[in-house]
Structures are given as structure tokens and as C-alpha cells.
Amino acid sequence: MKLFKSKKGNTDEPSKGIIAEKLITIYNKLQSGWAGWMSQRTSALSKRDWVISLACFVLLMGGYSTYLVISGFTSTSAVISNNVSNIRKPAYTGQMEETQNAGAPLSDAEHARIVGFRKYMDSLQADPSGKKVYDSILQKRPGLMDSLSQIENYYQQFKNKRSWKTKK
């Protein structure tokens, strides 16, 4: 029984690409080669040898883990100290406001294009035959109209702030 069933006929997923497929092929060859080599080396071991090997591994790793835990509580010479120092304020922090407001992040031409696109979308929404195009655009880009509104609001705030500074 499969835990996760794959969806058949889903063509929206991007293809892996030639390089990714070659890397996967190389990885699978290396993995199977390593497994074959390990099988050849351990094929002569008996059940008794496997049990002894496992017991040695468990004892060695258990002993080392116990050593690490005990030395963590008892040893003080091996402790790495972290130096804590004050955070220094960069020299340019006082100039931040002037550098942010130096120029509009959106030019007037770009703003005109956005307003034109908004008008185009509104006309599509109003027209019964354009409604299908409008809906398909919003289905592919669900947050498009919200983003346009946010950009227009930001641009208007920037314009108001800039005109307020020039009046001073």
C-alpha cells in the first residue's frame, strides 16, 4: 500500500532538466556500485562474525558517547568560550533617511504604464466578452490587482511626501 499516491496527468510540474537527470543517474550508479562492493566484502562473513562485529560497534560507539557525555559535565578545560561584545552602530545610520528618499523607486512613465494597465483590466472586467480574459489573468496571477493597488498607494504617498518636502 502506498502512503502517498502520485497525481497522474499533472502537467503543471516543471521538467527536471537534462543536468538533473544525469546527476541522478550518476548518483544511482555510485550508490549501486558501493552496495555491490560492500556485499562482495561481507559475503564471506558468518552469522557469528556479524554478531561479533555488531557487538564491537555498539560497545565502541556506546563507550565513546558515554565519554562525551561525562566529559561534557566534568571537564572545564576543553570548554570553548564565546566572547560577547557590544554591537557597534554603523557610521552611516544617521544618513539613512536622506538616502532612502533620494529618488522615486517608480518613475512617472512606469506609473503611467501601471495606471494604463489598471484601466485595461477595469475595461476587461466591465465588458462581458473580456470577462473571460480578466478571469483567466486573475486565475494565473491571483494577487495582481492587490499588488497594483499597493504600488499605486505607495507611489501616491511618495508623491505627497516629496511635494511636502519641497514646500518646506
mmCIF file with all atom_site columns, N, CA, C and O in Angstrom, residues 22-49:
data_model
loop_
_atom_site.group_PDB
_atom_site.id
_atom_site.type_symbol
_atom_site.label_atom_id
_atom_site.label_alt_id
_atom_site.label_comp_id
_atom_site.label_asym_id
_atom_site.label_entity_id
_atom_site.label_seq_id
_atom_site.pdbx_PDB_ins_code
_atom_site.Cartn_x
_atom_site.Cartn_y
_atom_site.Cartn_z
_atom_site.occupancy
_atom_site.B_iso_or_equiv
_atom_site.pdbx_formal_charge
_atom_site.auth_seq_id
_atom_site.auth_comp_id
_atom_site.auth_asym_id
_atom_site.auth_atom_id
_atom_site.pdbx_PDB_model_num
ATOM 1   N N  . LYS A 1 22 ? 21.031 13.593  -15.346 1.00 0.00 ? 22 LYS A N  1
ATOM 2   C CA . LYS A 1 22 ? 22.364 12.981  -15.407 1.00 0.00 ? 22 LYS A CA 1
ATOM 3   C C  . LYS A 1 22 ? 22.963 12.849  -14.014 1.00 0.00 ? 22 LYS A C  1
ATOM 4   O O  . LYS A 1 22 ? 23.606 11.846  -13.708 1.00 0.00 ? 22 LYS A O  1
ATOM 5   N N  . LEU A 1 23 ? 22.758 13.870  -13.168 1.00 0.00 ? 23 LEU A N  1
ATOM 6   C CA . LEU A 1 23 ? 23.274 13.778  -11.797 1.00 0.00 ? 23 LEU A CA 1
ATOM 7   C C  . LEU A 1 23 ? 22.594 12.652  -11.028 1.00 0.00 ? 23 LEU A C  1
ATOM 8   O O  . LEU A 1 23 ? 23.246 11.926  -10.265 1.00 0.00 ? 23 LEU A O  1
ATOM 9   N N  . ILE A 1 24 ? 21.306 12.486  -11.231 1.00 0.00 ? 24 ILE A N  1
ATOM 10  C CA . ILE A 1 24 ? 20.585 11.399  -10.562 1.00 0.00 ? 24 ILE A CA 1
ATOM 11  C C  . ILE A 1 24 ? 21.105 10.052  -11.052 1.00 0.00 ? 24 ILE A C  1
ATOM 12  O O  . ILE A 1 24 ? 21.300 9.125   -10.258 1.00 0.00 ? 24 ILE A O  1
ATOM 13  N N  . THR A 1 25 ? 21.345 9.931   -12.351 1.00 0.00 ? 25 THR A N  1
ATOM 14  C CA . THR A 1 25 ? 21.872 8.682   -12.909 1.00 0.00 ? 25 THR A CA 1
ATOM 15  C C  . THR A 1 25 ? 23.250 8.368   -12.328 1.00 0.00 ? 25 THR A C  1
ATOM 16  O O  . THR A 1 25 ? 23.529 7.224   -11.937 1.00 0.00 ? 25 THR A O  1
ATOM 17  N N  . ILE A 1 26 ? 24.116 9.364   -12.250 1.00 0.00 ? 26 ILE A N  1
ATOM 18  C CA . ILE A 1 26 ? 25.458 9.165   -11.685 1.00 0.00 ? 26 ILE A CA 1
ATOM 19  C C  . ILE A 1 26 ? 25.361 8.759   -10.219 1.00 0.00 ? 26 ILE A C  1
ATOM 20  O O  . ILE A 1 26 ? 26.052 7.838   -9.759  1.00 0.00 ? 26 ILE A O  1
ATOM 21  N N  . TYR A 1 27 ? 24.483 9.433   -9.472  1.00 0.00 ? 27 TYR A N  1
ATOM 22  C CA . TYR A 1 27 ? 24.316 9.103   -8.049  1.00 0.00 ? 27 TYR A CA 1
ATOM 23  C C  . TYR A 1 27 ? 23.824 7.668   -7.883  1.00 0.00 ? 27 TYR A C  1
ATOM 24  O O  . TYR A 1 27 ? 24.324 6.932   -7.021  1.00 0.00 ? 27 TYR A O  1
ATOM 25  N N  . ASN A 1 28 ? 22.857 7.253   -8.689  1.00 0.00 ? 28 ASN A N  1
ATOM 26  C CA . ASN A 1 28 ? 22.346 5.881   -8.586  1.00 0.00 ? 28 ASN A CA 1
ATOM 27  C C  . ASN A 1 28 ? 23.414 4.855   -8.931  1.00 0.00 ? 28 ASN A C  1
ATOM 28  O O  . ASN A 1 28 ? 23.498 3.795   -8.298  1.00 0.00 ? 28 ASN A O  1
ATOM 29  N N  . LYS A 1 29 ? 24.261 5.135   -9.938  1.00 0.00 ? 29 LYS A N  1
ATOM 30  C CA . LYS A 1 29 ? 25.349 4.215   -10.285 1.00 0.00 ? 29 LYS A CA 1
ATOM 31  C C  . LYS A 1 29 ? 26.355 4.108   -9.150  1.00 0.00 ? 29 LYS A C  1
ATOM 32  O O  . LYS A 1 29 ? 26.830 3.013   -8.822  1.00 0.00 ? 29 LYS A O  1
ATOM 33  N N  . LEU A 1 30 ? 26.717 5.254   -8.553  1.00 0.00 ? 30 LEU A N  1
ATOM 34  C CA . LEU A 1 30 ? 27.649 5.226   -7.422  1.00 0.00 ? 30 LEU A CA 1
ATOM 35  C C  . LEU A 1 30 ? 27.060 4.453   -6.254  1.00 0.00 ? 30 LEU A C  1
ATOM 36  O O  . LEU A 1 30 ? 27.758 3.666   -5.595  1.00 0.00 ? 30 LEU A O  1
ATOM 37  N N  . GLN A 1 31 ? 25.796 4.666   -5.981  1.00 0.00 ? 31 GLN A N  1
ATOM 38  C CA . GLN A 1 31 ? 25.138 4.002   -4.856  1.00 0.00 ? 31 GLN A CA 1
ATOM 39  C C  . GLN A 1 31 ? 25.099 2.482   -5.077  1.00 0.00 ? 31 GLN A C  1
ATOM 40  O O  . GLN A 1 31 ? 25.419 1.708   -4.163  1.00 0.00 ? 31 GLN A O  1
ATOM 41  N N  . SER A 1 32 ? 24.712 2.063   -6.265  1.00 0.00 ? 32 SER A N  1
ATOM 42  C CA . SER A 1 32 ? 24.653 0.622   -6.524  1.00 0.00 ? 32 SER A CA 1
ATOM 43  C C  . SER A 1 32 ? 26.060 0.016   -6.556  1.00 0.00 ? 32 SER A C  1
ATOM 44  O O  . SER A 1 32 ? 26.256 -1.131  -6.127  1.00 0.00 ? 32 SER A O  1
ATOM 45  N N  . GLY A 1 33 ? 27.047 0.743   -7.055  1.00 0.00 ? 33 GLY A N  1
ATOM 46  C CA . GLY A 1 33 ? 28.424 0.262   -7.044  1.00 0.00 ? 33 GLY A CA 1
ATOM 47  C C  . GLY A 1 33 ? 28.948 0.071   -5.631  1.00 0.00 ? 33 GLY A C  1
ATOM 48  O O  . GLY A 1 33 ? 29.599 -0.940  -5.321  1.00 0.00 ? 33 GLY A O  1
ATOM 49  N N  . TRP A 1 34 ? 28.676 1.028   -4.757  1.00 0.00 ? 34 TRP A N  1
ATOM 50  C CA . TRP A 1 34 ? 29.100 0.927   -3.359  1.00 0.00 ? 34 TRP A CA 1
ATOM 51  C C  . TRP A 1 34 ? 28.411 -0.256  -2.677  1.00 0.00 ? 34 TRP A C  1
ATOM 52  O O  . TRP A 1 34 ? 29.049 -1.024  -1.948  1.00 0.00 ? 34 TRP A O  1
ATOM 53  N N  . ALA A 1 35 ? 27.127 -0.425  -2.936  1.00 0.00 ? 35 ALA A N  1
ATOM 54  C CA . ALA A 1 35 ? 26.392 -1.534  -2.325  1.00 0.00 ? 35 ALA A CA 1
ATOM 55  C C  . ALA A 1 35 ? 26.941 -2.874  -2.821  1.00 0.00 ? 35 ALA A C  1
ATOM 56  O O  . ALA A 1 35 ? 27.089 -3.826  -2.035  1.00 0.00 ? 35 ALA A O  1
ATOM 57  N N  . GLY A 1 36 ? 27.269 -2.972  -4.110  1.00 0.00 ? 36 GLY A N  1
ATOM 58  C CA . GLY A 1 36 ? 27.859 -4.212  -4.642  1.00 0.00 ? 36 GLY A CA 1
ATOM 59  C C  . GLY A 1 36 ? 29.214 -4.503  -4.037  1.00 0.00 ? 36 GLY A C  1
ATOM 60  O O  . GLY A 1 36 ? 29.511 -5.661  -3.687  1.00 0.00 ? 36 GLY A O  1
ATOM 61  N N  . TRP A 1 37 ? 30.054 -3.494  -3.896  1.00 0.00 ? 37 TRP A N  1
ATOM 62  C CA . TRP A 1 37 ? 31.378 -3.663  -3.306  1.00 0.00 ? 37 TRP A CA 1
ATOM 63  C C  . TRP A 1 37 ? 31.264 -4.129  -1.862  1.00 0.00 ? 37 TRP A C  1
ATOM 64  O O  . TRP A 1 37 ? 31.995 -5.028  -1.424  1.00 0.00 ? 37 TRP A O  1
ATOM 65  N N  . MET A 1 38 ? 30.344 -3.497  -1.111  1.00 0.00 ? 38 MET A N  1
ATOM 66  C CA . MET A 1 38 ? 30.157 -3.893  0.295   1.00 0.00 ? 38 MET A CA 1
ATOM 67  C C  . MET A 1 38 ? 29.615 -5.323  0.398   1.00 0.00 ? 38 MET A C  1
ATOM 68  O O  . MET A 1 38 ? 30.014 -6.077  1.293   1.00 0.00 ? 38 MET A O  1
ATOM 69  N N  . SER A 1 39 ? 28.740 -5.720  -0.512  1.00 0.00 ? 39 SER A N  1
ATOM 70  C CA . SER A 1 39 ? 28.210 -7.089  -0.499  1.00 0.00 ? 39 SER A CA 1
ATOM 71  C C  . SER A 1 39 ? 29.320 -8.101  -0.766  1.00 0.00 ? 39 SER A C  1
ATOM 72  O O  . SER A 1 39 ? 29.368 -9.167  -0.130  1.00 0.00 ? 39 SER A O  1
ATOM 73  N N  . GLN A 1 40 ? 30.209 -7.799  -1.713  1.00 0.00 ? 40 GLN A N  1
ATOM 74  C CA . GLN A 1 40 ? 31.317 -8.695  -2.008  1.00 0.00 ? 40 GLN A CA 1
ATOM 75  C C  . GLN A 1 40 ? 32.244 -8.842  -0.807  1.00 0.00 ? 40 GLN A C  1
ATOM 76  O O  . GLN A 1 40 ? 32.729 -9.927  -0.503  1.00 0.00 ? 40 GLN A O  1
ATOM 77  N N  . ARG A 1 41 ? 32.521 -7.742  -0.122  1.00 0.00 ? 41 ARG A N  1
ATOM 78  C CA . ARG A 1 41 ? 33.458 -7.777  1.009   1.00 0.00 ? 41 ARG A CA 1
ATOM 79  C C  . ARG A 1 41 ? 32.870 -8.514  2.209   1.00 0.00 ? 41 ARG A C  1
ATOM 80  O O  . ARG A 1 41 ? 33.616 -9.080  3.005   1.00 0.00 ? 41 ARG A O  1
ATOM 81  N N  . THR A 1 42 ? 31.567 -8.471  2.370   1.00 0.00 ? 42 THR A N  1
ATOM 82  C CA . THR A 1 42 ? 30.958 -9.078  3.563   1.00 0.00 ? 42 THR A CA 1
ATOM 83  C C  . THR A 1 42 ? 30.276 -10.409 3.268   1.00 0.00 ? 42 THR A C  1
ATOM 84  O O  . THR A 1 42 ? 29.679 -10.994 4.166   1.00 0.00 ? 42 THR A O  1
ATOM 85  N N  . SER A 1 43 ? 30.356 -10.909 2.055   1.00 0.00 ? 43 SER A N  1
ATOM 86  C CA . SER A 1 43 ? 29.671 -12.166 1.709   1.00 0.00 ? 43 SER A CA 1
ATOM 87  C C  . SER A 1 43 ? 30.289 -13.373 2.429   1.00 0.00 ? 43 SER A C  1
ATOM 88  O O  . SER A 1 43 ? 29.618 -14.373 2.664   1.00 0.00 ? 43 SER A O  1
ATOM 89  N N  . ALA A 1 44 ? 31.546 -13.303 2.785   1.00 0.00 ? 44 ALA A N  1
ATOM 90  C CA . ALA A 1 44 ? 32.228 -14.429 3.434   1.00 0.00 ? 44 ALA A CA 1
ATOM 91  C C  . ALA A 1 44 ? 32.013 -14.460 4.947   1.00 0.00 ? 44 ALA A C  1
ATOM 92  O O  . ALA A 1 44 ? 32.410 -15.420 5.603   1.00 0.00 ? 44 ALA A O  1
ATOM 93  N N  . LEU A 1 45 ? 31.383 -13.439 5.511   1.00 0.00 ? 45 LEU A N  1
ATOM 94  C CA . LEU A 1 45 ? 31.190 -13.408 6.958   1.00 0.00 ? 45 LEU A CA 1
ATOM 95  C C  . LEU A 1 45 ? 30.072 -14.348 7.382   1.00 0.00 ? 45 LEU A C  1
ATOM 96  O O  . LEU A 1 45 ? 29.004 -14.400 6.764   1.00 0.00 ? 45 LEU A O  1
ATOM 97  N N  . SER A 1 46 ? 30.313 -15.062 8.479   1.00 0.00 ? 46 SER A N  1
ATOM 98  C CA . SER A 1 46 ? 29.282 -15.951 9.024   1.00 0.00 ? 46 SER A CA 1
ATOM 99  C C  . SER A 1 46 ? 28.399 -15.170 9.983   1.00 0.00 ? 46 SER A C  1
ATOM 100 O O  . SER A 1 46 ? 28.651 -13.998 10.279  1.00 0.00 ? 46 SER A O  1
ATOM 101 N N  . LYS A 1 47 ? 27.350 -15.841 10.461  1.00 0.00 ? 47 LYS A N  1
ATOM 102 C CA . LYS A 1 47 ? 26.445 -15.190 11.402  1.00 0.00 ? 47 LYS A CA 1
ATOM 103 C C  . LYS A 1 47 ? 27.187 -14.811 12.687  1.00 0.00 ? 47 LYS A C  1
ATOM 104 O O  . LYS A 1 47 ? 26.970 -13.744 13.243  1.00 0.00 ? 47 LYS A O  1
ATOM 105 N N  . ARG A 1 48 ? 28.082 -15.657 13.116  1.00 0.00 ? 48 ARG A N  1
ATOM 106 C CA . ARG A 1 48 ? 28.866 -15.379 14.329  1.00 0.00 ? 48 ARG A CA 1
ATOM 107 C C  . ARG A 1 48 ? 29.735 -14.133 14.129  1.00 0.00 ? 48 ARG A C  1
ATOM 108 O O  . ARG A 1 48 ? 29.842 -13.288 15.021  1.00 0.00 ? 48 ARG A O  1
ATOM 109 N N  . ASP A 1 49 ? 30.366 -13.998 12.962  1.00 0.00 ? 49 ASP A N  1
ATOM 110 C CA . ASP A 1 49 ? 31.188 -12.823 12.676  1.00 0.00 ? 49 ASP A CA 1
ATOM 111 C C  . ASP A 1 49 ? 30.348 -11.541 12.656  1.00 0.00 ? 49 ASP A C  1
ATOM 112 O O  . ASP A 1 49 ? 30.801 -10.489 13.109  1.00 0.00 ? 49 ASP A O  1
#
